[in-house]
Coordinates of N, CA and C in Angstrom, one line a residue:
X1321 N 11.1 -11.8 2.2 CA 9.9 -11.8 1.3 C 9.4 -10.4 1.2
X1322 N 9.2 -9.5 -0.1 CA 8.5 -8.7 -0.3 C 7.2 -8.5 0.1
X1323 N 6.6 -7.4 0.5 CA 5.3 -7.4 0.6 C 4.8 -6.6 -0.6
X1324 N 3.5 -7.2 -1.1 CA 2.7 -6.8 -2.5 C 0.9 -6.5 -2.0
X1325 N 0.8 -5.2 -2.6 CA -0.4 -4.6 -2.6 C -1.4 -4.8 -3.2
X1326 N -2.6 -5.5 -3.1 CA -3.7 -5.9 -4.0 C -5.0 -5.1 -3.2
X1327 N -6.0 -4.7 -4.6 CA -7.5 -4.1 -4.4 C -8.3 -5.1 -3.9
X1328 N -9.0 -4.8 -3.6 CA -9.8 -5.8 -2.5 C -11.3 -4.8 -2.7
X1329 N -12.2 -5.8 -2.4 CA -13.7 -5.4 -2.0 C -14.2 -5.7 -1.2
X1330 N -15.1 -4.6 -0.6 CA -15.7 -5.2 0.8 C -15.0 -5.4 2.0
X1331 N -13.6 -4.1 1.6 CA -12.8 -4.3 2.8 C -13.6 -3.2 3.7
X1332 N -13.3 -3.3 4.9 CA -14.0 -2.6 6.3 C -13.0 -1.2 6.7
X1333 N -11.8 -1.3 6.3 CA -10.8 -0.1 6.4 C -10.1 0.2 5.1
X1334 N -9.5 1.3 4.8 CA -8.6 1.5 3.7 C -7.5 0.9 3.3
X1335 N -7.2 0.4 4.1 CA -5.8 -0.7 4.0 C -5.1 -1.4 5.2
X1336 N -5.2 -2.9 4.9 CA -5.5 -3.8 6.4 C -4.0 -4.5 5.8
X1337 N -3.2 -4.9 6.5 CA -1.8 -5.3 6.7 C -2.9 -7.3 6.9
X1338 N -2.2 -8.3 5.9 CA -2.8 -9.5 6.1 C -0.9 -10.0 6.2
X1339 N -0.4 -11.0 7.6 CA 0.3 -11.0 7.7 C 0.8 -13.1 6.7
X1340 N -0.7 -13.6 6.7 CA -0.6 -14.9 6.2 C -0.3 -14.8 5.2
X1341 N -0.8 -13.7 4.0 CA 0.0 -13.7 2.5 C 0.8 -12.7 2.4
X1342 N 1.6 -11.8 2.9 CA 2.7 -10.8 3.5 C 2.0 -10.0 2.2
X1343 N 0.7 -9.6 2.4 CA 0.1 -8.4 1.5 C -0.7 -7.7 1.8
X1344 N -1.0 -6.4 2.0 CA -1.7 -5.4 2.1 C -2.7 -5.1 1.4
X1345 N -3.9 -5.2 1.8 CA -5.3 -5.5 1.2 C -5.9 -3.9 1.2
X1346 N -6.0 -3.6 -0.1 CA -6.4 -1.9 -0.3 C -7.5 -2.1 -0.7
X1347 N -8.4 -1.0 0.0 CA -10.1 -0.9 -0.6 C -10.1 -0.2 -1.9
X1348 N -11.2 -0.8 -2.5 CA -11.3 -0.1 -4.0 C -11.8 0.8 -4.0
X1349 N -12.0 2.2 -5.2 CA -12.9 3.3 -5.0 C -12.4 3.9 -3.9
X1350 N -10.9 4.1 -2.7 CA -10.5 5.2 -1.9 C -9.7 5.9 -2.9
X1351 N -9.8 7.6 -2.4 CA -9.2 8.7 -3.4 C -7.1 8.0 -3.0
X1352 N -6.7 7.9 -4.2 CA -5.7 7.6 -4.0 C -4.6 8.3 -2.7
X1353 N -4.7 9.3 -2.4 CA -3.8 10.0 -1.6 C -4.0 9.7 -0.2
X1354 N -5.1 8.7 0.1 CA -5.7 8.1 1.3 C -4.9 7.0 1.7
X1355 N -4.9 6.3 0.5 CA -4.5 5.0 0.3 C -2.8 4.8 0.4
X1356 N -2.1 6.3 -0.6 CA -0.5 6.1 -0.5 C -0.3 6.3 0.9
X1357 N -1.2 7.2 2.0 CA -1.0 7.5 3.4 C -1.2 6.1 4.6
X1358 N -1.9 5.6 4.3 CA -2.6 4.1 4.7 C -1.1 3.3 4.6
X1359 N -1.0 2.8 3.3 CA -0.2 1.9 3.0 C 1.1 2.3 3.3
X1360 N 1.7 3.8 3.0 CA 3.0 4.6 3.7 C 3.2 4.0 5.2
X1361 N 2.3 3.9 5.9 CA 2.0 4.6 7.3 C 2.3 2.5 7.4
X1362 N 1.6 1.7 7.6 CA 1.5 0.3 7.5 C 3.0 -0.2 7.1
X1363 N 3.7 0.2 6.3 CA 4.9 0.0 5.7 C 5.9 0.6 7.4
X1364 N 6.1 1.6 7.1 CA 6.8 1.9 8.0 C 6.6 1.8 9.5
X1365 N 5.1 2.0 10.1 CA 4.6 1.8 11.9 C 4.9 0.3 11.7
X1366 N 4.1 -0.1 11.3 CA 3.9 -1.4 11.4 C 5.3 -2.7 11.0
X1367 N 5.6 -2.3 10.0 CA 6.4 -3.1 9.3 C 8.1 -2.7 9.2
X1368 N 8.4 -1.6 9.8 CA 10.0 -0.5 9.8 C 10.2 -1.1 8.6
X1369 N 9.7 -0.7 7.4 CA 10.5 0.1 6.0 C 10.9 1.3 6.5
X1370 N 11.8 1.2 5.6 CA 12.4 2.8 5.6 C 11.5 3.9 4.9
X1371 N 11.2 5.1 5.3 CA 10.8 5.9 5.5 C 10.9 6.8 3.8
X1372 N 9.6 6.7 3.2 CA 9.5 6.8 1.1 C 8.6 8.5 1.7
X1373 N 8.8 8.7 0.1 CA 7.7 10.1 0.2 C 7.5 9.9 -1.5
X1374 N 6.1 10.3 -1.7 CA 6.0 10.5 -2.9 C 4.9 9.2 -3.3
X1375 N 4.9 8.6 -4.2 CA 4.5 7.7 -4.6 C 5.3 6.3 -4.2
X1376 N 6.7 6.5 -4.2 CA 7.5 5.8 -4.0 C 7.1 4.7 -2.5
X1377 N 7.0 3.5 -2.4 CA 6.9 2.9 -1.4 C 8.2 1.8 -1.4
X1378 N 8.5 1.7 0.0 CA 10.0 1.1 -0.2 C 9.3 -0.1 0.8
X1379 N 9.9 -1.8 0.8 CA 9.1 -3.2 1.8 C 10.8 -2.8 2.8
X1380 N 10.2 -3.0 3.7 CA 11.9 -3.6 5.0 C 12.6 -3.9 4.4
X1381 N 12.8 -4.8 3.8 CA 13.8 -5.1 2.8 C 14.6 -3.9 1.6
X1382 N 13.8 -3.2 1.7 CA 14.3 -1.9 1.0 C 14.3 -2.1 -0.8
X1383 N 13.2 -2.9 -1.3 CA 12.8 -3.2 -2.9 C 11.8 -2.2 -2.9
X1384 N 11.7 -1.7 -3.6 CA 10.1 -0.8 -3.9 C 9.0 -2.0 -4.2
X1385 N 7.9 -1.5 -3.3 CA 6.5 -2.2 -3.2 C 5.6 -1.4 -4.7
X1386 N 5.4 -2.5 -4.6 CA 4.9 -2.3 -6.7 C 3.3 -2.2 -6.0
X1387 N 2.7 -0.8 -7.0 CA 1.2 -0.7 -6.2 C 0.2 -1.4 -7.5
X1388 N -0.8 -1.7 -7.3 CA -1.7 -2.1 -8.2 C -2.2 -1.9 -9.3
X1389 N -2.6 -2.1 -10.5 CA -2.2 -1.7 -11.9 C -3.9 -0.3 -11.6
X1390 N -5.0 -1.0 -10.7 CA -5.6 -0.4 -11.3 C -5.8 1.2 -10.4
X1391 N -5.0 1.2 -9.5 CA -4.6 2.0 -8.5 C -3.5 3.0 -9.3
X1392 N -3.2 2.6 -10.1 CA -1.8 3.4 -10.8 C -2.5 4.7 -11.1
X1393 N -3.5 4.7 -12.0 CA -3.9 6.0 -12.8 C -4.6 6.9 -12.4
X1394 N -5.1 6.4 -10.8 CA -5.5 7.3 -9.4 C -4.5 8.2 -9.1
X1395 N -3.0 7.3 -8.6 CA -2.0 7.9 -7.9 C -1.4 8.8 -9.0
X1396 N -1.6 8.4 -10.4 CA -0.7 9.8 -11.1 C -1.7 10.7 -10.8
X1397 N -2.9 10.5 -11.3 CA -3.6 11.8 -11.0 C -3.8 13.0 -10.1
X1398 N -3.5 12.1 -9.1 CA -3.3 12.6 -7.6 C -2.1 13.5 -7.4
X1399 N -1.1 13.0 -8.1 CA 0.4 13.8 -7.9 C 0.1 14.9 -8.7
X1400 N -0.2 15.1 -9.9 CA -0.5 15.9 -10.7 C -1.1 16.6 -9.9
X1401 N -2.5 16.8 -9.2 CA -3.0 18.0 -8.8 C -3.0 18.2 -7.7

């Protein structure tokens, strides 16, 4: 089973690993480059995915982890500057 990334409110950290719905609960309003570090870092400590750079996030299984729509136009902006 894939793991999938959803925004969340009123989370207490930047990105909490929930192992009951195999998804990664990302705070809203963090600068994206916090978040691809968080969720990078969760994927592979936590979870041994193989090891992504970039925006690119890869699940153990080795499918790319699709990030959230509204998180998308943070992370371009972020690569860009």
């Amino acid at each position: 089973m894939c793991i999938h990334v959803h925004l969340t409110d009123d989370l207490p950290r930047i990105a909490v690993w929930d192992p009951d719905e195999v998804v990664i609960r990302v705070a809203r309003g963090i600068p994206a480059g916090a978040v691809l570090r968080e969720v990078r870092e969760i994927l592979m400590i936590d979870l041994g995915a193989p090891a992504s750079r970039g925006t690119l996030l890869t699940c153990f299984c080795g499918m790319r982890v699709e990030l959230p729509a509204g998180l998308l136009p943070c992370v371009v902006a972020a690569e860009a500057g």
